[in-house]
Amino acid sequence: MDPVHATIHPEVPGEKTKIGTSLVDTAASAIQSFGPTKQIHQHLCAFHFYADDMTRQVEAHHYCGHRNDEMRQCLIYDSPDADARLIGLEYIVTEDLFLTLPDSEKPLWHSHEYEVKSGVLFLPGVPGPVERKDLEKVAKTYGKTIHFWQVDKGDDLPLGLPQVMMALTRDGQLYPSLAKDTSSPNFTSQTGTDWANRASSKKTKKSFHVRTQNTRFKLGLFGQTGPMWRLGIVSPSKRRGRTGHIWRV
Amino acid sequence: MSSTSERNGAGAGKNGIPAGKPVSTGQQILDKGAQMLQSFKPINQMSQHACTFALYSQDMSRQIETHHFITRLNQDFLQAAVYDSDDSDARLIGIEYIVSDATFEKLPPDEQKLWHSHAYEIKSGLWIHPRMPEMIVTPELKNLAKTYGKFWCTWQTDRGDKLPLGPPSLMMSPQAEGEGVVNHELVTKRDEKYKMSKEDLVKSRIEIPEPEWINPMADYWRQHKKCFGVDVESTKMKIETDYSIYS
């Protein structure tokens, strides 16, 4: 691993990395072991939207590793470049594992079937037949995605609360400009994506759908009083601010 | 409240063993094939491994050992993938962002409440870079001592969850007193694994300057005697953009 520092990041506030600091990075990356991150073996692209706002859609570059045959864990970046911002993470599980989740947990997860069949979820740089073998498995999985950095809103730092994200479930949800963004090097230069052909070449059997129609979930923050750390009593408040705080003193 | 609710028996598998079957040979071949063809630039930027401790803000008696795999984006900003160990089968338990004091001071107070300081855990030897000679990492420790972090934990493995359940938890950093003190056994276990001693590090880190001032909005629980939990609430999803605002 040979880190190349973004000297001045175009979007993240801060000074250029000093030489003394970058020398430590170079030494550390040579000496230390990176066991967990060496497991990351796959780059997967998809789109997410905010669970409480389908109109906000984000390109998500997943870097995934298998924990075992039924579960992957992915780091999500806003681009495939060296200076990409780490904006969230996703856990991906097979249907068998998904069905073991408590009912209260399932609504935080989303299915992948549509994304794979429509071609919106894909593996950049991997030839079709090889890609298809893995995507056939992904199509039957469920994901839980949380984003921490709302880059689509123009935040230059990871502000606010975590956001539950959802995946596309049918045609017409994805903004065409994102799907056919020829100015984005992420989708065209690497893969020459042809959305129509991608969609028709994938046929997988129907799987269990999470019911995610009108109810969505967002995360709210509430205060607890100490020193016993009792749970704060949560009541829905009409005075909820932008960050979704619910305060009960 | 979801983030402190009783552990759910989610997932199959014996205690401590993750839910799911081991990776099949077929999958391994697929993975290797794809890996050779793809580029992993963001992952290759991870340049440091740090090990420290964190506390759940909604219940500071729950404390965990964390392993951060850190990328520096510039002199004032780092981003870290956080795992529960440094083994190849480690679980991804969250993400931490680290900013310099200069950047932190520009954040609005409502945002600052969600962050924690790092000075104590660096000076006390709780934060280490495993296998790195202390002399080499000292310049970085001097930077880090003045930083603030925001750490969201998405998988509560300390309570035995076999899959990541519930909303993320906000995490706090170790501090010198009160609820911020890290359980001694947890530290000893970590120190034994890496054949080091926190007490030795306290001595060798005496020369690392303390920040002159730690913003009182950080480590919110210290001044305000309360801290934060995160819960899930249902809401109506917005599905159409309101174009009238553009007219």
Coordinates of C-alpha atoms in Angstrom, one line a residue, chain B:
Chain B
M1 CA -34.8 2.7 22.5
S2 CA -33.2 0.7 19.8
S3 CA -29.6 1.4 20.6
T4 CA -29.8 0.0 24.1
S5 CA -32.5 -2.5 23.7
E6 CA -32.0 -6.1 24.7
R7 CA -29.9 -8.1 22.4
N8 CA -32.0 -9.8 19.7
G9 CA -31.2 -13.3 18.7
A10 CA -30.5 -12.3 15.2
G11 CA -28.6 -14.6 12.9
A12 CA -27.6 -18.2 13.2
G13 CA -24.4 -19.4 14.7
K14 CA -22.9 -20.1 18.1
N15 CA -22.0 -17.3 20.5
G16 CA -19.0 -15.3 19.2
I17 CA -19.1 -16.9 15.8
P18 CA -20.6 -14.7 13.1
A19 CA -23.8 -15.6 11.4
G20 CA -23.2 -17.3 8.1
K21 CA -21.3 -20.1 6.3
P22 CA -17.6 -19.8 5.5
V23 CA -16.7 -18.4 2.1
S24 CA -17.1 -21.1 -0.6
T25 CA -14.3 -21.9 -3.0
G26 CA -16.4 -20.7 -5.9
Q27 CA -16.9 -17.3 -4.2
Q28 CA -13.2 -17.1 -3.5
I29 CA -12.4 -17.6 -7.2
L30 CA -14.9 -14.9 -8.2
D31 CA -13.5 -12.5 -5.6
K32 CA -9.9 -13.1 -6.7
G33 CA -10.8 -12.6 -10.4
A34 CA -12.7 -9.4 -9.8
Q35 CA -10.0 -8.1 -7.5
M36 CA -7.3 -8.5 -10.2
L37 CA -9.4 -6.4 -12.6
Q38 CA -10.6 -3.6 -10.4
S39 CA -8.9 -0.6 -8.8
F40 CA -9.1 0.1 -5.1
K41 CA -7.7 3.6 -4.9
P42 CA -9.6 4.8 -1.9
I43 CA -8.7 1.7 0.1
N44 CA -5.1 1.9 -0.9
Q45 CA -5.0 5.4 0.8
M46 CA -5.5 3.8 4.2
S47 CA -2.1 4.5 5.7
Q48 CA -2.3 4.0 9.5
H49 CA -3.7 1.5 11.9
A50 CA -4.6 2.8 15.4
C51 CA -6.0 1.0 18.3
T52 CA -7.9 2.8 21.1
F53 CA -11.1 2.6 23.1
A54 CA -14.5 4.1 22.8
L55 CA -17.6 4.4 25.0
Y56 CA -21.3 4.3 24.0
S57 CA -22.7 7.8 24.7
Q58 CA -26.1 6.3 25.7
D59 CA -24.4 4.0 28.2
M60 CA -20.8 4.8 29.1
S61 CA -20.3 1.7 31.1
R62 CA -20.2 -0.1 27.7
Q63 CA -16.7 0.3 26.4
I64 CA -15.0 -1.3 23.4
E65 CA -11.6 -1.7 22.0
T66 CA -11.5 -0.2 18.5
H67 CA -9.2 -0.6 15.5
H68 CA -9.1 2.4 13.2
F69 CA -7.8 2.1 9.6
I70 CA -7.1 5.7 8.8
T71 CA -6.8 7.8 5.6
R72 CA -5.6 11.3 5.8
L73 CA -7.2 13.6 3.3
N74 CA -5.2 16.7 4.3
Q75 CA -3.5 18.2 7.3
D76 CA -6.8 18.9 9.0
F77 CA -8.9 15.9 8.2
L78 CA -8.8 12.1 8.6
Q79 CA -11.4 9.5 8.0
A80 CA -11.3 6.0 9.5
A81 CA -13.0 2.7 9.0
V82 CA -13.4 1.2 12.4
Y83 CA -13.2 -2.6 13.1
D84 CA -13.5 -4.6 16.3
S85 CA -10.1 -6.2 15.9
D86 CA -7.2 -6.2 13.5
D87 CA -7.7 -9.8 12.3
S88 CA -8.7 -10.6 8.8
D89 CA -12.2 -11.6 10.1
A90 CA -12.8 -8.4 11.9
R91 CA -16.2 -6.9 11.9
L92 CA -16.7 -3.4 10.5
I93 CA -18.3 -1.6 13.4
G94 CA -18.4 2.0 12.3
I95 CA -16.7 5.1 10.9
E96 CA -14.8 7.9 12.7
Y97 CA -14.0 11.3 11.3
I98 CA -11.1 13.3 12.8
V99 CA -10.6 17.0 12.4
S100 CA -8.0 19.5 13.6
D101 CA -8.9 22.0 16.3
A102 CA -8.9 24.7 13.6
T103 CA -11.6 22.9 11.7
F104 CA -13.6 22.0 14.8
E105 CA -13.8 25.6 15.9
K106 CA -15.6 26.5 12.7
L107 CA -18.4 23.9 13.3
P108 CA -21.7 25.2 14.6
P109 CA -22.3 24.4 18.4
D110 CA -25.1 21.9 17.6
E111 CA -22.6 19.9 15.6
Q112 CA -19.8 20.2 18.1
K113 CA -21.9 18.4 20.6
L114 CA -21.5 15.2 18.6
W115 CA -17.7 15.2 18.7
H116 CA -15.2 14.2 21.3
S117 CA -11.6 15.2 22.1
H118 CA -8.5 13.0 21.7
A119 CA -6.0 14.7 24.0
Y120 CA -6.5 12.4 27.0
E121 CA -6.4 9.2 25.1
I122 CA -3.2 10.1 23.4
K123 CA -1.4 11.4 26.5
S124 CA -2.5 8.4 28.6
G125 CA -1.3 5.8 26.2
L126 CA -4.7 4.4 25.4
W127 CA -4.3 5.3 21.7
I128 CA -1.6 3.3 20.1
H129 CA -0.3 2.5 16.6
P130 CA 0.4 -1.2 16.9
R131 CA 3.8 -2.4 16.0
M132 CA 5.1 1.2 15.2
P133 CA 8.1 2.5 17.1
E134 CA 6.9 5.3 19.2
M135 CA 9.6 7.6 17.9
I136 CA 8.3 7.4 14.4
V137 CA 4.7 8.1 15.3
T138 CA 5.4 11.0 17.6
P139 CA 4.8 13.7 14.9
E140 CA 1.4 12.2 14.2
L141 CA 0.6 11.9 17.9
K142 CA 1.3 15.6 18.3
N143 CA -1.2 16.3 15.5
L144 CA -3.8 13.9 16.9
A145 CA -3.6 15.2 20.5
K146 CA -5.2 18.4 19.2
T147 CA -7.9 16.8 17.2
Y148 CA -11.6 16.0 17.7
G149 CA -13.4 13.0 16.5
K150 CA -17.0 12.0 15.5
F151 CA -17.5 8.2 15.8
W152 CA -20.7 6.4 14.8
C153 CA -20.9 2.7 15.7
T154 CA -23.2 0.7 13.6
W155 CA -22.6 -2.9 15.0
Q156 CA -22.8 -3.4 18.7
T157 CA -20.7 -6.5 18.9
D158 CA -19.9 -6.0 22.6
R159 CA -23.5 -7.0 23.5
G160 CA -23.3 -10.1 21.3
D161 CA -25.2 -8.9 18.2
K162 CA -24.5 -11.3 15.4
L163 CA -25.7 -8.9 12.8
P164 CA -25.7 -5.1 12.9
L165 CA -29.0 -4.1 14.6
G166 CA -30.7 -0.9 15.2
P167 CA -29.6 2.7 14.6
P168 CA -26.0 3.8 14.9
S169 CA -24.7 4.8 18.3
L170 CA -22.7 7.9 19.0
M171 CA -19.4 7.1 20.7
M172 CA -17.4 9.0 23.1
S173 CA -13.7 9.0 23.9
P174 CA -12.0 7.9 27.1
Q175 CA -11.4 10.7 29.6
A176 CA -9.6 11.0 32.9
E177 CA -12.5 11.0 35.3
G178 CA -16.1 9.9 35.9
E179 CA -17.8 7.8 33.3
G180 CA -15.0 8.4 30.9
V181 CA -12.6 6.1 32.6
V182 CA -11.9 2.9 30.6
N183 CA -12.2 -0.4 32.4
H184 CA -8.8 -1.6 33.5
E185 CA -9.2 -5.1 32.3
L186 CA -10.0 -4.0 28.8
V187 CA -6.8 -2.0 28.7
T188 CA -4.7 -4.8 30.2
K189 CA -6.0 -7.3 27.7
R190 CA -5.1 -5.0 24.8
D191 CA -1.7 -4.2 26.2
E192 CA -0.8 -7.8 26.6
K193 CA -1.8 -8.6 23.1
Y194 CA 0.6 -6.0 21.7
K195 CA 3.2 -6.6 24.4
M196 CA 3.3 -3.0 25.5
S197 CA 2.3 -1.0 28.6
K198 CA 0.2 2.0 28.7
E199 CA 2.1 3.3 31.7
D200 CA 5.4 3.4 29.7
L201 CA 3.6 5.4 27.0
V202 CA 2.4 8.0 29.5
K203 CA 6.1 8.6 30.3
S204 CA 7.3 8.7 26.8
R205 CA 4.4 11.0 25.8
I206 CA 5.1 13.6 28.4
E207 CA 6.6 15.9 25.8
I208 CA 3.5 15.8 23.6
P209 CA 1.9 19.2 24.2
E210 CA -1.5 19.2 25.7
P211 CA -3.9 21.4 23.8
E212 CA -4.2 24.8 25.5
W213 CA -7.9 24.6 25.4
I214 CA -10.5 21.8 24.7
N215 CA -13.8 23.2 23.4
P216 CA -16.4 22.5 26.1
M217 CA -19.0 21.5 23.5
A218 CA -17.0 18.4 22.7
D219 CA -17.3 15.5 25.2
Y220 CA -20.7 16.9 25.9
W221 CA -21.4 14.6 28.9
R222 CA -18.6 16.2 30.9
Q223 CA -20.2 19.6 31.3
H224 CA -23.8 18.8 30.7
K225 CA -24.3 15.6 32.6
K226 CA -26.3 14.1 29.7
C227 CA -25.4 12.6 26.4
F228 CA -27.0 11.3 23.3
G229 CA -28.9 8.3 22.1
V230 CA -30.2 7.8 18.6
D231 CA -33.5 6.3 17.8
V232 CA -35.5 5.5 14.7
E233 CA -38.7 7.3 14.0
S234 CA -41.1 6.8 11.2
T235 CA -41.7 9.7 8.8
K236 CA -43.3 10.3 5.5
M237 CA -40.9 9.9 2.6
K238 CA -40.6 12.8 0.2
I239 CA -41.0 11.4 -3.3
E240 CA -41.4 14.5 -5.4
T241 CA -39.3 17.5 -5.8
D242 CA -41.1 20.8 -5.4
Y243 CA -40.3 22.6 -8.6
S244 CA -42.4 25.7 -7.6
I245 CA -39.4 26.9 -5.6
Y246 CA -37.5 27.4 -8.9
S247 CA -40.2 29.6 -10.6

